């Protein structure tokens, strides 16, 4: 029987899902329910083998959301009961230092995910809500939690340790965890396959540049450093997040204008990054405006690319050598301008782009090499597929 895996990504007001045929390794249905729990505007989209359902739906909570999706499966396929689910994979953002691998969900695992919500107050409770509802509606299927942080649990101690007081580190869990782990794991495996190199012997830098953005240094298939930290705020410049900054900035704002922690939190997470620099958080728009000569957009693009370049240099030093650098996620997969600017001036370190290859690598699902054939380090664009990675890990666990 064809093994089907349902992957669920439950957010605070949305639920995205994908059903994958793991023999063909392709999605057979996908959809999302948006604006869950909001007074109006609830919406369901489902693409199945028998058509598309795209309609407003009354979704007061996640259970109503998942039930609406199941109705759509009933009408537009495939029939989940007939298909039989080998596993349901759930994306969970924060696994702390408790989860290095995917884990079969039970009440105890749910309790630990709940406990870890102090580290990811926006994400873990929302992930857990989806898990609880799905376990109720599919009591027979094995449910597997796959954590964004798990891949980075291989970070060596000097890379994950912050130089802060002992109590913070030992009792309060203050350390680097790292995120986007499923994406970093997936693209590094695909990059090694594309280059026909054994993953266990490769040194890679992955730049996951989406709305959130992170860099990772990967040695032999294991993460050895990454730019996000205790939370997904640290590191690269993102759509609306600042990335690195002097932590004293927050105390300064409190001292000077009495800004409270909630306001600082909102400022750094939602009003900073590209948005804070130029008023736009969509990289397409930032590049268009920068190319028209708008100063604030040009600065935003420069700050964004300068930060990437700094991390590339740092991770070259962390790894000591490099086989390939990989761009992935929305900006990494599509932005010719960002790729060119981020690597400009790094030719002396062996990082070169082939202009035509870079320009052509914009659409398509295939990994592509965008460096010249004789470059000492390969540069690749690898479209990420977090759902496939989650499904692989879930199926791997249940056999
Ligand atoms: P998420 O982190 O939410 O999964 P994605 O990986 O889909 O996000 O990336 C979304 C971002 O990708 C958008 O905010 C947009 O700025 C950027 N993006 C998408 N297409 C392009 C493009 N053609 N050129 C530049 N940026 C793009």
Tab-separated table of C-alpha atoms and ligand atoms in Angstrom:
chain	number	residue	atom	x	y	z
A	1	UNK	CA	0.000	0.000	0.000
A	2	UNK	CA	1.206	3.517	-0.829
A	3	UNK	CA	2.457	5.214	2.320
A	4	UNK	CA	0.680	8.546	2.779
A	5	UNK	CA	1.849	11.084	5.332
A	6	UNK	CA	-0.179	14.112	6.368
A	7	UNK	CA	1.962	17.065	7.457
A	8	UNK	CA	0.339	19.693	9.647
A	9	UNK	CA	1.749	23.141	10.400
A	10	UNK	CA	-0.507	24.766	12.945
A	11	UNK	CA	-0.100	28.460	13.678
A	12	UNK	CA	-1.999	30.718	16.058
A	13	UNK	CA	-4.662	31.639	13.493
A	14	UNK	CA	-3.918	29.301	10.604
A	15	UNK	CA	-3.509	25.650	9.817
A	16	UNK	CA	-1.561	24.530	6.777
A	17	UNK	CA	-1.437	20.936	5.655
A	18	UNK	CA	-0.057	18.749	2.940
A	19	UNK	CA	-0.701	15.111	2.111
A	20	UNK	CA	2.296	13.371	0.565
A	21	UNK	CA	2.571	10.138	-1.350
A	22	UNK	CA	5.899	8.942	0.015
A	23	UNK	CA	6.476	6.393	-2.717
A	24	UNK	CA	6.348	9.022	-5.474
A	25	UNK	CA	7.613	11.630	-2.968
A	26	UNK	CA	5.058	14.144	-4.201
A	27	UNK	CA	2.205	16.061	-2.619
A	28	UNK	CA	-1.251	14.751	-3.557
A	29	UNK	CA	-3.228	17.404	-1.700
A	30	UNK	CA	-2.485	20.605	0.126
A	31	UNK	CA	-4.400	23.395	1.704
A	32	UNK	CA	-4.762	25.937	4.441
A	33	UNK	CA	-7.349	27.323	6.782
A	34	UNK	CA	-6.795	30.982	7.581
A	35	UNK	CA	-8.082	33.399	10.220
A	36	UNK	CA	-9.037	30.724	12.698
A	37	UNK	CA	-10.675	32.166	15.816
A	38	UNK	CA	-11.196	35.579	14.259
A	39	UNK	CA	-14.646	37.087	14.167
A	40	UNK	CA	-14.826	37.109	10.385
A	41	UNK	CA	-12.837	36.298	7.294
A	42	UNK	CA	-12.293	32.576	7.998
A	43	UNK	CA	-11.160	30.967	4.760
A	44	UNK	CA	-10.347	27.505	3.474
A	45	UNK	CA	-8.309	26.566	0.417
A	46	UNK	CA	-7.846	22.931	-0.575
A	47	UNK	CA	-6.218	21.561	-3.700
A	48	UNK	CA	-7.003	17.873	-4.189
A	49	UNK	CA	-6.888	15.436	-7.115
A	50	UNK	CA	-10.582	16.114	-7.837
A	51	UNK	CA	-10.423	19.900	-7.774
A	52	UNK	CA	-10.004	22.974	-5.657
A	53	UNK	CA	-12.110	24.170	-2.773
A	54	UNK	CA	-11.705	27.884	-2.122
A	55	UNK	CA	-14.315	29.337	0.180
A	56	UNK	CA	-15.095	31.327	3.302
A	57	UNK	CA	-15.642	29.120	6.300
A	58	UNK	CA	-16.760	29.614	9.853
A	59	UNK	CA	-13.735	28.489	11.871
A	60	UNK	CA	-14.044	29.523	15.519
A	61	UNK	CA	-11.208	27.220	16.566
A	62	UNK	CA	-8.572	24.791	15.255
A	63	UNK	CA	-10.943	21.829	15.572
A	64	UNK	CA	-13.446	23.542	13.282
A	65	UNK	CA	-10.536	24.359	10.954
A	66	UNK	CA	-9.341	20.777	10.693
A	67	UNK	CA	-12.918	19.494	10.313
A	68	UNK	CA	-13.432	21.947	7.417
A	69	UNK	CA	-10.253	20.608	5.801
A	70	UNK	CA	-11.479	17.020	6.255
A	71	UNK	CA	-14.767	17.949	4.528
A	72	UNK	CA	-12.706	19.286	1.625
A	73	UNK	CA	-10.718	16.030	1.527
A	74	UNK	CA	-14.109	14.241	1.384
A	75	UNK	CA	-15.246	16.264	-1.640
A	76	UNK	CA	-12.030	16.975	-3.558
A	77	UNK	CA	-9.974	14.031	-2.461
A	78	UNK	CA	-8.177	12.007	-1.725
A	79	UNK	CA	-10.350	9.945	0.594
A	80	UNK	CA	-8.209	9.847	3.729
A	81	UNK	CA	-9.921	6.759	5.133
A	82	UNK	CA	-9.308	4.793	1.955
A	83	UNK	CA	-5.753	6.152	1.621
A	84	UNK	CA	-4.792	5.197	5.177
A	85	UNK	CA	-2.264	7.419	6.915
A	86	UNK	CA	1.117	5.891	7.700
A	87	UNK	CA	1.838	8.891	9.925
A	88	UNK	CA	0.871	12.458	10.691
A	89	UNK	CA	3.872	14.784	11.008
A	90	UNK	CA	3.492	17.952	13.070
A	91	UNK	CA	5.830	20.905	12.810
A	92	UNK	CA	6.835	22.126	16.273
A	93	UNK	CA	8.990	25.223	16.542
A	94	UNK	CA	10.803	24.796	19.861
A	95	UNK	CA	12.078	21.519	21.222
A	96	UNK	CA	14.550	23.166	23.630
A	97	UNK	CA	17.374	20.773	24.495
A	98	UNK	CA	14.862	17.997	25.152
A	99	UNK	CA	14.368	16.838	21.572
A	100	UNK	CA	17.266	16.025	19.266
A	101	UNK	CA	15.106	13.879	16.988
A	102	UNK	CA	11.512	13.502	15.896
A	103	UNK	CA	9.358	11.889	18.563
A	104	UNK	CA	6.113	9.925	18.698
A	105	UNK	CA	3.473	12.118	20.315
A	106	UNK	CA	1.769	11.086	23.517
A	107	UNK	CA	0.430	12.999	26.515
A	108	UNK	CA	3.882	13.254	28.091
A	109	UNK	CA	5.465	14.733	24.917
A	110	UNK	CA	2.571	17.190	24.704
A	111	UNK	CA	3.303	18.201	28.295
A	112	UNK	CA	6.966	18.899	27.501
A	113	UNK	CA	6.080	20.917	24.369
A	114	UNK	CA	3.754	22.928	26.574
A	115	UNK	CA	6.525	23.430	29.139
A	116	UNK	CA	8.828	24.684	26.360
A	117	UNK	CA	6.284	27.361	25.422
A	118	UNK	CA	8.207	29.807	27.656
A	119	UNK	CA	10.890	29.729	24.948
A	120	UNK	CA	8.457	30.181	22.041
A	121	UNK	CA	5.284	31.768	23.413
A	122	UNK	CA	3.864	32.562	19.971
A	123	UNK	CA	4.597	29.218	18.353
A	124	UNK	CA	4.554	26.221	20.680
A	125	UNK	CA	1.006	26.774	22.039
A	126	UNK	CA	-0.290	27.130	18.470
A	127	UNK	CA	1.588	24.001	17.342
A	128	UNK	CA	0.208	22.133	20.332
A	129	UNK	CA	-3.340	23.174	19.552
A	130	UNK	CA	-3.038	21.573	16.105
A	131	UNK	CA	-1.538	18.429	17.628
A	132	UNK	CA	-4.340	18.022	20.177
A	133	UNK	CA	-7.065	18.484	17.584
A	134	UNK	CA	-5.422	16.111	15.108
A	135	UNK	CA	-4.881	13.437	17.763
A	136	UNK	CA	-8.582	13.683	18.619
A	137	UNK	CA	-9.727	13.460	14.996
A	138	UNK	CA	-7.198	10.766	13.985
A	139	UNK	CA	-6.866	8.612	17.120
A	140	UNK	CA	-5.570	5.604	15.174
A	141	UNK	CA	-2.725	7.262	13.249
A	142	UNK	CA	0.777	7.636	14.698
A	143	UNK	CA	1.457	11.331	15.306
A	144	UNK	CA	5.056	12.531	15.147
A	145	UNK	CA	6.443	15.884	16.310
A	146	UNK	CA	9.294	17.270	14.184
A	147	UNK	CA	11.122	20.187	15.785
A	148	UNK	CA	12.666	23.236	14.060
A	149	UNK	CA	15.397	23.227	16.692
A	150	UNK	CA	16.292	19.507	16.604
A	151	UNK	CA	18.793	19.642	13.722
A	152	UNK	CA	20.859	22.193	15.650
A	153	UNK	CA	21.148	20.040	18.774
A	154	UNK	CA	24.502	18.903	17.349
A	155	UNK	CA	25.971	22.390	17.888
A	156	UNK	CA	29.219	22.070	19.846
A	157	UNK	CA	29.254	23.669	23.293
A	158	UNK	CA	31.367	26.725	22.316
A	159	UNK	CA	28.881	27.490	19.522
A	160	UNK	CA	25.713	27.230	21.600
A	161	UNK	CA	26.986	28.803	24.809
A	162	UNK	CA	26.306	32.466	25.504
A	163	UNK	CA	28.854	34.129	27.808
A	164	UNK	CA	26.322	34.919	30.534
A	165	UNK	CA	26.049	34.123	34.264
A	166	UNK	CA	25.943	30.468	35.209
A	167	UNK	CA	22.414	30.495	36.603
A	168	UNK	CA	21.048	31.854	33.315
A	169	UNK	CA	22.729	29.017	31.453
A	170	UNK	CA	22.065	26.119	33.801
A	171	UNK	CA	18.713	26.878	35.393
A	172	UNK	CA	17.077	29.171	32.869
A	173	UNK	CA	18.046	27.482	29.600
A	174	UNK	CA	19.628	30.612	28.094
A	175	UNK	CA	21.630	29.301	25.124
A	176	UNK	CA	21.584	29.187	21.320
A	177	UNK	CA	19.031	26.681	19.975
A	178	UNK	CA	18.716	27.658	16.302
A	179	UNK	CA	15.693	27.278	14.005
A	180	UNK	CA	14.703	26.366	10.410
A	181	UNK	CA	16.299	22.986	11.188
A	182	UNK	CA	14.099	20.961	8.819
A	183	UNK	CA	15.004	23.299	5.976
A	184	UNK	CA	18.750	23.294	6.732
A	185	UNK	CA	18.688	19.487	6.966
A	186	UNK	CA	16.736	19.072	3.721
A	187	UNK	CA	18.731	21.443	1.524
A	188	UNK	CA	22.102	20.248	2.786
A	189	UNK	CA	21.188	16.654	1.857
A	190	UNK	CA	19.912	17.710	-1.580
A	191	UNK	CA	22.982	19.886	-2.195
A	192	UNK	CA	25.337	16.995	-1.421
A	193	UNK	CA	23.333	14.710	-3.760
A	194	UNK	CA	23.407	17.359	-6.504
A	195	UNK	CA	27.181	17.716	-6.200
A	196	UNK	CA	27.601	13.913	-5.886
A	197	UNK	CA	29.499	14.342	-2.633
A	198	UNK	CA	29.001	12.119	0.406
A	199	UNK	CA	27.154	14.316	2.929
A	200	UNK	CA	29.315	12.953	5.750
A	201	UNK	CA	32.377	14.500	4.123
A	202	UNK	CA	31.049	17.896	3.077
A	203	UNK	CA	31.303	21.364	4.556
A	204	UNK	CA	28.350	23.567	3.685
A	205	UNK	CA	26.949	26.986	4.477
A	206	UNK	CA	23.174	27.235	4.084
A	207	UNK	CA	21.448	30.600	3.813
A	208	UNK	CA	17.731	30.173	4.463
A	209	UNK	CA	16.333	33.560	3.409
A	210	UNK	CA	12.536	33.713	3.776
A	211	UNK	CA	10.430	36.043	5.891
A	212	UNK	CA	12.548	34.718	8.711
A	213	UNK	CA	16.192	34.165	7.779
A	214	UNK	CA	19.022	32.120	9.196
A	215	UNK	CA	22.464	30.886	8.244
A	216	UNK	CA	23.951	27.549	9.258
A	217	UNK	CA	27.416	26.014	9.069
A	218	UNK	CA	27.078	22.287	8.391
A	219	UNK	CA	29.972	19.866	8.773
A	220	UNK	CA	29.421	16.290	7.662
A	221	UNK	CA	25.641	16.727	7.671
A	222	UNK	CA	25.629	18.084	11.235
A	223	UNK	CA	24.884	21.658	12.206
A	224	UNK	CA	27.944	23.191	13.897
A	225	UNK	CA	26.816	26.812	14.062
A	226	UNK	CA	23.718	28.799	13.250
A	227	UNK	CA	22.654	32.422	13.419
A	228	UNK	CA	19.345	32.226	15.297
A	229	UNK	CA	19.634	31.893	19.041
A	230	UNK	CA	17.400	31.418	22.062
A	231	UNK	CA	14.627	32.703	19.807
A	232	UNK	CA	14.337	33.340	16.050
A	233	UNK	CA	15.257	37.016	16.534
A	234	UNK	CA	19.051	36.760	16.417
A	235	UNK	CA	21.280	36.788	13.347
A	236	UNK	CA	20.466	37.920	9.822
A	237	UNK	CA	18.281	40.891	8.918
A	238	UNK	CA	14.755	39.596	8.178
A	239	UNK	CA	11.478	40.901	6.785
A	240	UNK	CA	10.364	42.467	10.062
A	241	UNK	CA	12.998	41.254	12.576
A	242	UNK	CA	16.185	43.129	13.406
A	243	UNK	CA	18.536	40.173	13.728
A	244	UNK	CA	21.749	40.938	15.650
A	245	UNK	CA	21.933	44.042	17.739
A	246	UNK	CA	23.571	45.194	20.949
A	247	UNK	CA	21.264	43.930	23.736
A	248	UNK	CA	21.920	47.183	25.555
A	249	UNK	CA	19.666	48.886	22.957
A	250	UNK	CA	16.634	47.550	24.833
A	251	UNK	CA	17.834	48.944	28.187
A	252	UNK	CA	18.731	52.219	26.504
A	253	UNK	CA	15.181	52.595	25.155
A	254	UNK	CA	13.772	51.857	28.577
A	255	UNK	CA	16.070	54.410	30.229
A	256	UNK	CA	15.601	57.178	27.723
A	257	UNK	CA	11.922	56.993	26.793
A	258	UNK	CA	10.549	54.474	29.325
A	259	UNK	CA	9.763	51.937	26.601
A	260	UNK	CA	8.341	48.739	28.123
A	261	UNK	CA	9.351	45.214	27.171
A	262	UNK	CA	6.158	44.530	25.172
A	263	UNK	CA	6.808	47.554	22.982
A	264	UNK	CA	10.471	46.656	22.507
A	265	UNK	CA	9.436	43.099	21.644
A	266	UNK	CA	6.972	44.340	19.024
A	267	UNK	CA	9.536	46.804	17.672
A	268	UNK	CA	12.270	44.214	17.236
A	269	UNK	CA	10.100	41.347	15.984
A	270	UNK	CA	7.487	43.102	13.857
A	271	UNK	CA	8.626	46.605	12.993
A	272	UNK	CA	12.332	46.141	12.303
A	273	UNK	CA	14.320	44.398	9.570
A	274	UNK	CA	13.571	45.483	5.990
A	275	UNK	CA	10.265	46.969	7.154
A	276	UNK	CA	11.946	49.149	9.750
A	277	UNK	CA	14.614	50.264	7.312
A	278	UNK	CA	12.445	51.169	4.329
A	279	UNK	CA	8.768	50.526	5.070
A	280	UNK	CA	8.542	47.348	2.947
A	281	UNK	CA	9.183	43.805	4.096
A	282	UNK	CA	8.733	42.084	0.747
A	283	UNK	CA	12.166	41.746	-0.857
A	284	UNK	CA	10.683	42.045	-4.376
A	285	UNK	CA	9.474	45.529	-3.561
A	286	UNK	CA	12.697	46.482	-1.753
A	287	UNK	CA	14.791	45.504	-4.799
A	288	UNK	CA	12.450	47.324	-7.218
A	289	UNK	CA	12.616	50.497	-5.135
A	290	UNK	CA	16.392	50.250	-4.664
A	291	UNK	CA	16.853	49.848	-8.419
A	292	UNK	CA	14.742	52.985	-8.961
A	293	UNK	CA	17.245	54.813	-6.766
A	294	UNK	CA	15.240	55.136	-3.552
A	295	UNK	CA	17.740	55.686	-0.781
A	296	UNK	CA	15.976	53.964	2.109
A	297	UNK	CA	15.368	50.812	0.023
A	298	UNK	CA	18.974	50.820	-1.219
A	299	UNK	CA	20.193	51.069	2.373
A	300	UNK	CA	17.846	48.255	3.467
A	301	UNK	CA	19.216	46.014	0.723
A	302	UNK	CA	22.803	46.931	1.616
A	303	UNK	CA	22.308	46.252	5.337
A	304	UNK	CA	20.606	42.925	4.524
A	305	UNK	CA	23.415	41.779	2.206
A	306	UNK	CA	26.221	43.101	4.425
A	307	UNK	CA	24.900	40.978	7.298
A	308	UNK	CA	24.801	37.874	5.091
A	309	UNK	CA	28.378	38.490	3.943
A	310	UNK	CA	29.538	38.800	7.562
A	311	UNK	CA	28.001	35.444	8.446
A	312	UNK	CA	29.443	33.769	5.369
A	313	UNK	CA	32.904	34.962	6.425
A	314	UNK	CA	32.343	33.831	9.996
A	315	UNK	CA	31.154	30.365	8.958
A	316	UNK	CA	34.040	29.932	6.550
A	317	UNK	CA	36.239	30.401	9.600
A	318	UNK	CA	34.098	28.069	11.736
A	319	UNK	CA	34.338	25.302	9.115
A	320	UNK	CA	37.912	25.979	7.983
A	321	UNK	CA	37.009	24.930	4.440
A	322	UNK	CA	33.915	24.902	2.239
A	323	UNK	CA	32.478	22.701	-0.521
A	324	UNK	CA	29.325	24.669	-1.220
A	325	UNK	CA	27.185	27.601	-0.244
A	326	UNK	CA	23.432	27.174	-0.673
A	327	UNK	CA	20.671	29.739	-1.062
A	328	UNK	CA	17.151	28.669	-0.151
A	329	UNK	CA	13.610	29.927	0.809
A	330	UNK	CA	11.652	32.793	-0.804
A	331	UNK	CA	14.437	35.351	-1.147
A	332	UNK	CA	17.274	32.838	-1.557
A	333	UNK	CA	15.457	30.893	-4.287
A	334	UNK	CA	14.248	33.905	-6.262
A	335	UNK	CA	16.289	37.029	-5.725
A	336	UNK	CA	19.040	37.355	-8.311
A	337	UNK	CA	19.975	40.762	-6.846
A	338	UNK	CA	20.344	39.549	-3.259
A	339	UNK	CA	22.464	36.549	-4.273
A	340	UNK	CA	24.760	38.726	-6.382
A	341	UNK	CA	25.145	41.452	-3.760
A	342	UNK	CA	25.543	39.100	-0.814
A	343	UNK	CA	28.509	37.377	-2.450
A	344	UNK	CA	30.069	40.391	-4.134
A	345	UNK	CA	33.642	40.940	-2.986
A	346	UNK	CA	34.042	37.332	-1.807
A	347	UNK	CA	35.745	36.130	-5.005
A	348	UNK	CA	39.091	36.106	-3.181
A	349	UNK	CA	37.628	33.546	-0.769
A	350	UNK	CA	36.611	31.282	-3.644
A	351	UNK	CA	32.966	32.362	-3.846
A	352	UNK	CA	32.039	33.326	-7.406
A	353	UNK	CA	28.769	33.492	-9.299
A	354	UNK	CA	28.132	32.808	-12.971
A	355	UNK	CA	25.992	35.818	-13.892
A	356	UNK	CA	23.862	33.966	-16.455
A	357	UNK	CA	23.301	30.984	-14.200
A	358	UNK	CA	22.344	33.288	-11.342
A	359	UNK	CA	19.904	35.217	-13.553
A	360	UNK	CA	18.300	32.017	-14.855
A	361	UNK	CA	17.883	30.386	-11.437
A	362	UNK	CA	14.597	32.004	-10.508
A	363	UNK	CA	11.821	29.467	-10.930
A	364	UNK	CA	11.581	25.705	-10.874
A	365	UNK	CA	11.820	22.978	-8.270
A	366	UNK	CA	15.203	21.623	-9.295
A	367	UNK	CA	18.439	22.431	-7.460
A	368	UNK	CA	20.810	24.465	-9.644
A	369	UNK	CA	24.493	25.323	-9.496
A	370	UNK	CA	25.003	29.066	-10.071
A	371	UNK	CA	28.799	29.242	-9.747
A	372	UNK	CA	31.150	28.742	-12.738
A	373	UNK	CA	32.315	25.162	-13.316
A	374	UNK	CA	35.888	26.021	-12.341
A	375	UNK	CA	35.013	27.824	-9.094
A	376	UNK	CA	36.708	26.355	-6.008
A	377	UNK	CA	33.450	26.516	-4.039
A	378	UNK	CA	30.077	25.601	-5.571
A	379	UNK	CA	27.176	27.984	-5.065
A	380	UNK	CA	23.724	26.442	-5.362
A	381	UNK	CA	20.074	27.409	-5.287
A	382	UNK	CA	18.121	24.574	-3.665
A	383	UNK	CA	14.344	24.982	-3.277
A	384	UNK	CA	13.512	23.949	0.253
A	385	UNK	CA	10.745	21.461	1.046
A	386	UNK	CA	10.102	21.432	4.764
A	387	UNK	CA	6.942	19.333	4.407
A	388	UNK	CA	8.778	16.570	2.576
A	389	UNK	CA	11.501	16.618	5.234
A	390	UNK	CA	8.913	16.438	8.042
A	391	UNK	CA	7.128	13.588	6.234
A	392	UNK	CA	10.430	11.742	5.743
A	393	UNK	CA	11.337	12.100	9.402
A	394	UNK	CA	7.848	11.076	10.563
A	395	UNK	CA	7.830	8.016	8.309
A	396	UNK	CA	11.400	7.217	9.309
A	397	UNK	CA	10.323	7.103	12.936
A	398	UNK	CA	7.230	4.936	12.511
A	399	UNK	CA	8.892	2.653	9.974
B	1	LIG	P1	8.402	31.992	4.990
B	1	LIG	O1	9.614	32.341	5.779
B	1	LIG	O2	7.170	32.682	5.479
B	1	LIG	O3	8.232	30.525	4.704
B	1	LIG	P2	9.201	32.264	2.208
B	1	LIG	O4	10.356	31.362	2.289
B	1	LIG	O5	8.054	31.886	1.339
B	1	LIG	O6	8.637	32.704	3.615
B	1	LIG	O7	9.743	33.682	1.721
B	1	LIG	C1	8.864	34.768	1.607
B	1	LIG	C2	9.619	35.976	1.126
B	1	LIG	O8	10.303	35.661	-0.075
B	1	LIG	C3	8.701	37.123	0.765
B	1	LIG	O9	8.524	37.990	1.868
B	1	LIG	C4	9.416	37.826	-0.343
B	1	LIG	O10	10.091	38.942	0.198
B	1	LIG	C5	10.450	36.852	-0.822
B	1	LIG	N1	10.311	36.587	-2.256
B	1	LIG	C6	9.456	35.780	-2.892
B	1	LIG	N2	9.626	35.836	-4.226
B	1	LIG	C7	10.643	36.708	-4.442
B	1	LIG	C8	11.299	37.229	-5.600
B	1	LIG	N3	10.937	36.855	-6.832
B	1	LIG	N4	12.293	38.123	-5.415
B	1	LIG	C9	12.649	38.511	-4.178
B	1	LIG	N5	12.071	38.069	-3.060
B	1	LIG	C10	11.073	37.193	-3.178
